mmCIF file of C-alpha atoms in Angstrom:
data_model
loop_
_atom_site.group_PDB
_atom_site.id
_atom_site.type_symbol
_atom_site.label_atom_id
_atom_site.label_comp_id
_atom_site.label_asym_id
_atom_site.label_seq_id
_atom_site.Cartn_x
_atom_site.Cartn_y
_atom_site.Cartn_z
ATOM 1 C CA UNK A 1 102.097 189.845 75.538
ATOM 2 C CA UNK A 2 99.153 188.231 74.745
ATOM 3 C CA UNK A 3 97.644 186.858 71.596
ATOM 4 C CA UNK A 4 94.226 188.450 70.912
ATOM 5 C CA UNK A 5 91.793 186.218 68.969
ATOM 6 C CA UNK A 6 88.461 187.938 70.694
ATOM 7 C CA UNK A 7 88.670 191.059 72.965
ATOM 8 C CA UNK A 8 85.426 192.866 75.079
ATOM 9 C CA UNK A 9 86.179 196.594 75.085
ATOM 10 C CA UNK A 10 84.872 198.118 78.267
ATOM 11 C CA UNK A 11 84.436 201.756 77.142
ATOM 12 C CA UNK A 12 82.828 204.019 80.294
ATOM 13 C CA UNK A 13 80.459 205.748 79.537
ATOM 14 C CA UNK A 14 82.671 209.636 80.101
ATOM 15 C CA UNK A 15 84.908 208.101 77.582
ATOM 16 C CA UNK A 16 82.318 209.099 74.682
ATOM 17 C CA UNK A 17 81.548 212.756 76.718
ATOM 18 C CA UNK A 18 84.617 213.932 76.023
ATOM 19 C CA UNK A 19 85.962 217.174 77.663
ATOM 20 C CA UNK A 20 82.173 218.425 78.953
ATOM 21 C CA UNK A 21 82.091 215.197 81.165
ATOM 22 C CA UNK A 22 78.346 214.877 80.124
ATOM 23 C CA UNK A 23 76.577 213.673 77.099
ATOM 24 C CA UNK A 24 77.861 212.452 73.712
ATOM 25 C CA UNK A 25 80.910 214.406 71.740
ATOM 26 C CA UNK A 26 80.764 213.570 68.240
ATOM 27 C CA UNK A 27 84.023 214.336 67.814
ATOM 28 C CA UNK A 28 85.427 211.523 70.643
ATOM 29 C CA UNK A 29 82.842 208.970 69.701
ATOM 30 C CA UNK A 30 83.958 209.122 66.060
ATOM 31 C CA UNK A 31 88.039 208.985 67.098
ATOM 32 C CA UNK A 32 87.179 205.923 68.882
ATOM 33 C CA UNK A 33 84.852 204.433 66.463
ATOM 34 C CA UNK A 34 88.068 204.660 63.832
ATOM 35 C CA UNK A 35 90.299 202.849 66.364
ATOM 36 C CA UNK A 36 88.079 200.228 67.044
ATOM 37 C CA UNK A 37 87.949 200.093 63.074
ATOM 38 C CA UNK A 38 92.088 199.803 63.017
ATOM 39 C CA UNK A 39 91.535 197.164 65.259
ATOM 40 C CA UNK A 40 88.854 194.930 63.603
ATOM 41 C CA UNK A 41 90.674 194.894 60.393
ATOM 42 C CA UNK A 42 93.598 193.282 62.392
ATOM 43 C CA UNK A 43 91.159 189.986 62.200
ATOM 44 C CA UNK A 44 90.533 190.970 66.218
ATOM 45 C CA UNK A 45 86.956 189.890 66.923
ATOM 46 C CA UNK A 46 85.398 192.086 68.942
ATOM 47 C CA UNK A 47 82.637 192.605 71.497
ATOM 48 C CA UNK A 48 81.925 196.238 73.641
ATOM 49 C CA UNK A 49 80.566 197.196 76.820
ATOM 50 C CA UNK A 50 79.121 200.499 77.193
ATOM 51 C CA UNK A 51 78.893 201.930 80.474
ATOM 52 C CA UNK A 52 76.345 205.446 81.262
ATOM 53 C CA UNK A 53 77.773 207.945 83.619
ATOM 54 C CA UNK A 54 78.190 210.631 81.499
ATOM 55 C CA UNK A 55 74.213 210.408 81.326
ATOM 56 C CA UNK A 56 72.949 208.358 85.018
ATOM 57 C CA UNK A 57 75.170 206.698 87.598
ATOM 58 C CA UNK A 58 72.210 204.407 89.762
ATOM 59 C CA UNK A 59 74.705 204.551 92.869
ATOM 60 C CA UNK A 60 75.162 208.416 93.216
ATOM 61 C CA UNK A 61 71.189 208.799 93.628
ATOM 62 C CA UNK A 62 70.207 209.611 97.085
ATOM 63 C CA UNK A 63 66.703 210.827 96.277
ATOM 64 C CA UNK A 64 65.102 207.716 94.794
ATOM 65 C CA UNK A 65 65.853 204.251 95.735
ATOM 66 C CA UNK A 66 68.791 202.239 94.030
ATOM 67 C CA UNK A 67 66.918 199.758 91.794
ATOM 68 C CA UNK A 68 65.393 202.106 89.762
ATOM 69 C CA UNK A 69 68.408 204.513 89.475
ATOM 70 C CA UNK A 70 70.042 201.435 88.570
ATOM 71 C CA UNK A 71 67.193 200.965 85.604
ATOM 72 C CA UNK A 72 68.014 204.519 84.718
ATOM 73 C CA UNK A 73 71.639 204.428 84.263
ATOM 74 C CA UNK A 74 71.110 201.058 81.832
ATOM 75 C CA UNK A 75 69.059 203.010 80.046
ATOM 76 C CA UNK A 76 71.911 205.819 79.653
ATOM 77 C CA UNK A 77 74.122 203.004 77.943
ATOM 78 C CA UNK A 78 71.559 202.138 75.476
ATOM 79 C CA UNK A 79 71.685 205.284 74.420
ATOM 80 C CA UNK A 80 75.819 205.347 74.602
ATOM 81 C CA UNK A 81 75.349 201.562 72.277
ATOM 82 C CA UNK A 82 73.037 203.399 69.826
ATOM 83 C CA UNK A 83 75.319 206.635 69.412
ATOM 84 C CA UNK A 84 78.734 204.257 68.926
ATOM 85 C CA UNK A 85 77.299 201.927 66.789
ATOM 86 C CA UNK A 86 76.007 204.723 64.150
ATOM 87 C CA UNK A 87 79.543 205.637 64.080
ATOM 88 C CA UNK A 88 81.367 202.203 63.587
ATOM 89 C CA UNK A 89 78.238 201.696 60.874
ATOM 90 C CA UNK A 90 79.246 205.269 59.308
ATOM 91 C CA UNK A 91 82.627 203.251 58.742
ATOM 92 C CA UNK A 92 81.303 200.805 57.161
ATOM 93 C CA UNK A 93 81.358 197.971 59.803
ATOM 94 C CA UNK A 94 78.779 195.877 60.682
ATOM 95 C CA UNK A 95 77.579 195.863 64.042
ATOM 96 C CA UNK A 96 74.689 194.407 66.618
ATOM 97 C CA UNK A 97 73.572 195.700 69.712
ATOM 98 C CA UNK A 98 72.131 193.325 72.529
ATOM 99 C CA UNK A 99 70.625 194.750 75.647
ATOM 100 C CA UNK A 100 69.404 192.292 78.680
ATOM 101 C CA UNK A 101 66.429 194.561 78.956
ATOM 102 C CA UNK A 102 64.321 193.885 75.932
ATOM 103 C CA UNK A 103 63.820 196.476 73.503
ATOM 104 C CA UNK A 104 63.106 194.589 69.971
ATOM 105 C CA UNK A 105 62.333 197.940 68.443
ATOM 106 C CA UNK A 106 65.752 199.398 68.501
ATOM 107 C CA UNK A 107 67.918 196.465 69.395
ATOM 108 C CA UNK A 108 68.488 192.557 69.977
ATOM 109 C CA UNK A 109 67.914 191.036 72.859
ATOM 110 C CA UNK A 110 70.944 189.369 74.456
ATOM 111 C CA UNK A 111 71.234 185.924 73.383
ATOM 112 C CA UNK A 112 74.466 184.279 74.523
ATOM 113 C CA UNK A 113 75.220 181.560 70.900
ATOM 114 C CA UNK A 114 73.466 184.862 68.848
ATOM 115 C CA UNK A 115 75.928 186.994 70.005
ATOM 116 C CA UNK A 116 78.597 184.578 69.799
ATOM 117 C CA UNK A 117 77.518 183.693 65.756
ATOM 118 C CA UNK A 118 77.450 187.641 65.133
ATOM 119 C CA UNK A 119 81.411 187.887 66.230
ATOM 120 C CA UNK A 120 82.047 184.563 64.334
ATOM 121 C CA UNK A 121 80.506 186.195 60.924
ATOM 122 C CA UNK A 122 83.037 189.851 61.989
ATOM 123 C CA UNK A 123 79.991 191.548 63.538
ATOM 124 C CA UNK A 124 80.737 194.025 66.145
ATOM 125 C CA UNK A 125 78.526 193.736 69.138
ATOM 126 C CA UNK A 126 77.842 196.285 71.588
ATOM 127 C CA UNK A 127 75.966 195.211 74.808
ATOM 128 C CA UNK A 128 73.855 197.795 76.489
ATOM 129 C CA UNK A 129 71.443 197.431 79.508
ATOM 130 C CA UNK A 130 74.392 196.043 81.551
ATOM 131 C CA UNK A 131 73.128 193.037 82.950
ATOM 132 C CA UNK A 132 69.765 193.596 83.341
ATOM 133 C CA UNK A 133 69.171 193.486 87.164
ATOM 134 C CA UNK A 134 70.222 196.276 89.477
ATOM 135 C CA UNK A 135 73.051 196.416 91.698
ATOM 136 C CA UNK A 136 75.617 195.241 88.924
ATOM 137 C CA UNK A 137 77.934 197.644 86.802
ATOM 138 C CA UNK A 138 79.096 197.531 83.528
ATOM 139 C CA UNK A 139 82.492 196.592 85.018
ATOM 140 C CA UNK A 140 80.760 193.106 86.236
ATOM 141 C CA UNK A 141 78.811 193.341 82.561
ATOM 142 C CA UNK A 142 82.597 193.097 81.132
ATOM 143 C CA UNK A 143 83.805 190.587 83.031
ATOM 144 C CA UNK A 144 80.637 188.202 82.463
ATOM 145 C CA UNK A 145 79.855 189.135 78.457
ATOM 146 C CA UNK A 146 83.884 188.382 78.149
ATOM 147 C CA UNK A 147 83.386 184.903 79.823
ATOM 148 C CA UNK A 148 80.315 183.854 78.354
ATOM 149 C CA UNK A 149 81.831 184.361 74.827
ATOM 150 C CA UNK A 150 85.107 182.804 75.394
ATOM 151 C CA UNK A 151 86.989 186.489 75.014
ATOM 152 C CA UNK A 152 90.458 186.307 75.511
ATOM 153 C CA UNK A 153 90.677 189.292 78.060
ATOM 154 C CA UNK A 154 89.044 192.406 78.475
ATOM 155 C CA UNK A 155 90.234 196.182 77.358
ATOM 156 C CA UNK A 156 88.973 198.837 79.757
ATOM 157 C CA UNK A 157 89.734 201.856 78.430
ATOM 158 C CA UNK A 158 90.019 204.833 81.445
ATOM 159 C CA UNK A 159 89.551 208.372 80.719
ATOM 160 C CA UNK A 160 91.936 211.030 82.378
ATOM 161 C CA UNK A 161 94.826 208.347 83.354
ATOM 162 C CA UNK A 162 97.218 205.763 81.359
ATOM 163 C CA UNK A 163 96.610 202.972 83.293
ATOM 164 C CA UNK A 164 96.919 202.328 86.806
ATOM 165 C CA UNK A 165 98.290 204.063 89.562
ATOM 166 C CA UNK A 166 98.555 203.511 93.516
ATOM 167 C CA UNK A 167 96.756 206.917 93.615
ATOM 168 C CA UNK A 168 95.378 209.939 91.453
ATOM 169 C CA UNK A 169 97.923 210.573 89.375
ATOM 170 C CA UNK A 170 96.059 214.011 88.184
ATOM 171 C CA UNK A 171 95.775 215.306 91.846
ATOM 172 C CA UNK A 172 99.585 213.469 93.348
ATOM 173 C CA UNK A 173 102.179 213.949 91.490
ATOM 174 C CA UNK A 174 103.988 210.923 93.593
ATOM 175 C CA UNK A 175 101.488 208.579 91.846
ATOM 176 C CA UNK A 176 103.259 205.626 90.716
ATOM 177 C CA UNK A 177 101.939 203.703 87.752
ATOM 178 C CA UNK A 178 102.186 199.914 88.392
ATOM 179 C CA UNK A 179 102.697 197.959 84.615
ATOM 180 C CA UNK A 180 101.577 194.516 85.799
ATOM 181 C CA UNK A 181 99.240 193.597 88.956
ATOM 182 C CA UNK A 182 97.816 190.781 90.052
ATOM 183 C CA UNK A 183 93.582 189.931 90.800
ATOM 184 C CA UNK A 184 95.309 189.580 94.208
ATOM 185 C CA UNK A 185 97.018 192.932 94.218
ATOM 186 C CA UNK A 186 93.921 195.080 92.707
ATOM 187 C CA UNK A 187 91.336 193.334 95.807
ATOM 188 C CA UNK A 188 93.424 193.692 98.380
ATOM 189 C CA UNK A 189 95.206 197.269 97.453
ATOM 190 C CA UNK A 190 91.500 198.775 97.064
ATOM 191 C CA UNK A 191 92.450 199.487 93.469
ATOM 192 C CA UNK A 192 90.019 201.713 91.360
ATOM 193 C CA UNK A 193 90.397 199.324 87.943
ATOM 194 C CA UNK A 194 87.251 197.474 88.059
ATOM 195 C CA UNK A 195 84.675 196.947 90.759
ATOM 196 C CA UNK A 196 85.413 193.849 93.394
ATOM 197 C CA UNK A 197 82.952 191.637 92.028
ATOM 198 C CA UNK A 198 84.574 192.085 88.153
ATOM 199 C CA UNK A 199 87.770 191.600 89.518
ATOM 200 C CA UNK A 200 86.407 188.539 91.472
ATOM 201 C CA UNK A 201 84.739 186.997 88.582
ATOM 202 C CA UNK A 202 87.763 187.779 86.285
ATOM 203 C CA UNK A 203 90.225 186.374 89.067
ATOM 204 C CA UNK A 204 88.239 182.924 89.123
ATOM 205 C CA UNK A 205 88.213 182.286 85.456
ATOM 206 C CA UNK A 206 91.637 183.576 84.609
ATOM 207 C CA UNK A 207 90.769 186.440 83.033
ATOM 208 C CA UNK A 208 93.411 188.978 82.092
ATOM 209 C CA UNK A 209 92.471 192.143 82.074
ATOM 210 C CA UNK A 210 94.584 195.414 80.183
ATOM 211 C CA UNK A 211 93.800 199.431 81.188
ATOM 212 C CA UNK A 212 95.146 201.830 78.805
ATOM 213 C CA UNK A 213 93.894 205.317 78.374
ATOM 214 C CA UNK A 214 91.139 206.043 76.282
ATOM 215 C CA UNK A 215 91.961 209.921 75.734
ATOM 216 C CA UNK A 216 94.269 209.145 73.072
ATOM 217 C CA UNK A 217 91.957 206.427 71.481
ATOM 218 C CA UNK A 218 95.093 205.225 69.014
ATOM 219 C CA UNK A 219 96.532 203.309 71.978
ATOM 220 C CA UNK A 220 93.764 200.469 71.530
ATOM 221 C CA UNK A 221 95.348 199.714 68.641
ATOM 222 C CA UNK A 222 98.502 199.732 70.303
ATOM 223 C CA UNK A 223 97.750 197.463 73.188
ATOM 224 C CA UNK A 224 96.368 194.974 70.653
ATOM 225 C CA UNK A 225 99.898 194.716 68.798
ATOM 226 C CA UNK A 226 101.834 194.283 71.857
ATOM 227 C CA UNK A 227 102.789 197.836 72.565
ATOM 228 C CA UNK A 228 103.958 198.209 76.357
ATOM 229 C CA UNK A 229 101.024 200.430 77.646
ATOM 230 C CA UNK A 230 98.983 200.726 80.233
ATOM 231 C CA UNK A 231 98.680 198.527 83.337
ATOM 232 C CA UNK A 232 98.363 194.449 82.670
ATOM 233 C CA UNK A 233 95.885 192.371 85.018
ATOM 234 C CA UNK A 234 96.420 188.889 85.532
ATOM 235 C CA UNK A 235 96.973 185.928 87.946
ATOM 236 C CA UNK A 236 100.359 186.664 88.636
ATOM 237 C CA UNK A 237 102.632 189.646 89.904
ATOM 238 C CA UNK A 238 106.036 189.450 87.991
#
């Protein structure tokens, strides 16, 4: 169990599509817009990463050329950022969104001590525009926002599973769910948790990592107060 003084959420971006796969479902967002509340009045700090599938994924285009699909799908998770913080705003928190592609009109741009001063004053940031450059997911966004604000791990929250499993648990029914993994264990076993160069970067600064499923958004709060969910991520396989 760890003690959580700052957390980045990785929500995907299918987590706020709910069951159409595609778009924005009110009704989702706003489920896990009130457990993200639940957790922030725990005295959590928090910071979220959005990813965009359920608008553009910049790797499944075949039909124009990868850095510009990339440029579309960061695009998708401004959108995502926008949608979830009018929710956690409709509850009365106070939030900031930072993309690393500029935008002044509608959001910040990401400043590393700005963002860090916004979670210090209970601010809720949500980064959008992934990193900025093409060729890097929101999974490696995670990873790096979570280091460069001294996070004490990150929370990915998976759609359609509990945490993680050796293989599809919603096609095999022989899936086995493994509770704690190693960096190590996730690389090597060709583990769908994060991407390789998330895990890397997480592996190489000690990062722990937690995946607990995001359909039944109440388990964030669970996770947070020790509950035995989900699949833990860390340096060592006990």
């Amino acid at each position: 169990m760890f003690s959580y003084r700052r957390i980045v959420l990785k929500l995907s971006g299918e987590a706020m599509a709910g069951p159409s796969h595609v778009g924005l479902d009110d009704e989702t967002i706003e489920r896990i817009a009130r457990s993200i509340q639940e957790v922030h009045a725990l005295g959590i700090e928090i910071a979220i990463v959005v990813g965009g599938g359920n608008f553009w994924r910049g790797r499944s285009s075949t039909s124009i050329e990868r850095a510009s699909s990339d440029h579309m799908g960061m695009l998708g998770t401004v959108i995502n950022a926008l949608r979830l913080q009018a929710s956690l705003e409709n509850l009365g928190l106070e939030t900031r969104v930072q993309t690393a592609i500029q935008m002044q009109e509608v959001a910040e741009p990401y400043i590393r001590r700005r963002a860090i001063r916004h979670i210090e004053k209970g601010r809720i940031v949500i980064f959008g525009a992934g990193t900025g450059l093409p060729y890097f997911s929101t999974d490696t966004t995670a990873a790096l926002r979570a280091l460069e604000i001294d996070a004490d791990c990150i929370l990915v929250g998976k759609k359609g599973t509990d945490g993680v499993y050796n293989k599809d648990p919603n096609k095999f029914k022989d899936a086995h769910k493994f509770d704690h993994l190693s960096y190590r264990d996730v690389l090597t076993m060709g583990l769908t948790v994060m991407d390789s160069t998330a895990t890397s970067l997480a592996m190489d600064n000690d990062l722990p990592i937690v995946v607990f499923g995001i359909d039944q958004p109440e388990n964030m709060v669970k996770v947070v107060q020790g509950e035995d969910l989900g699949t833990t991520i860390t340096g060592d396989h006990k």
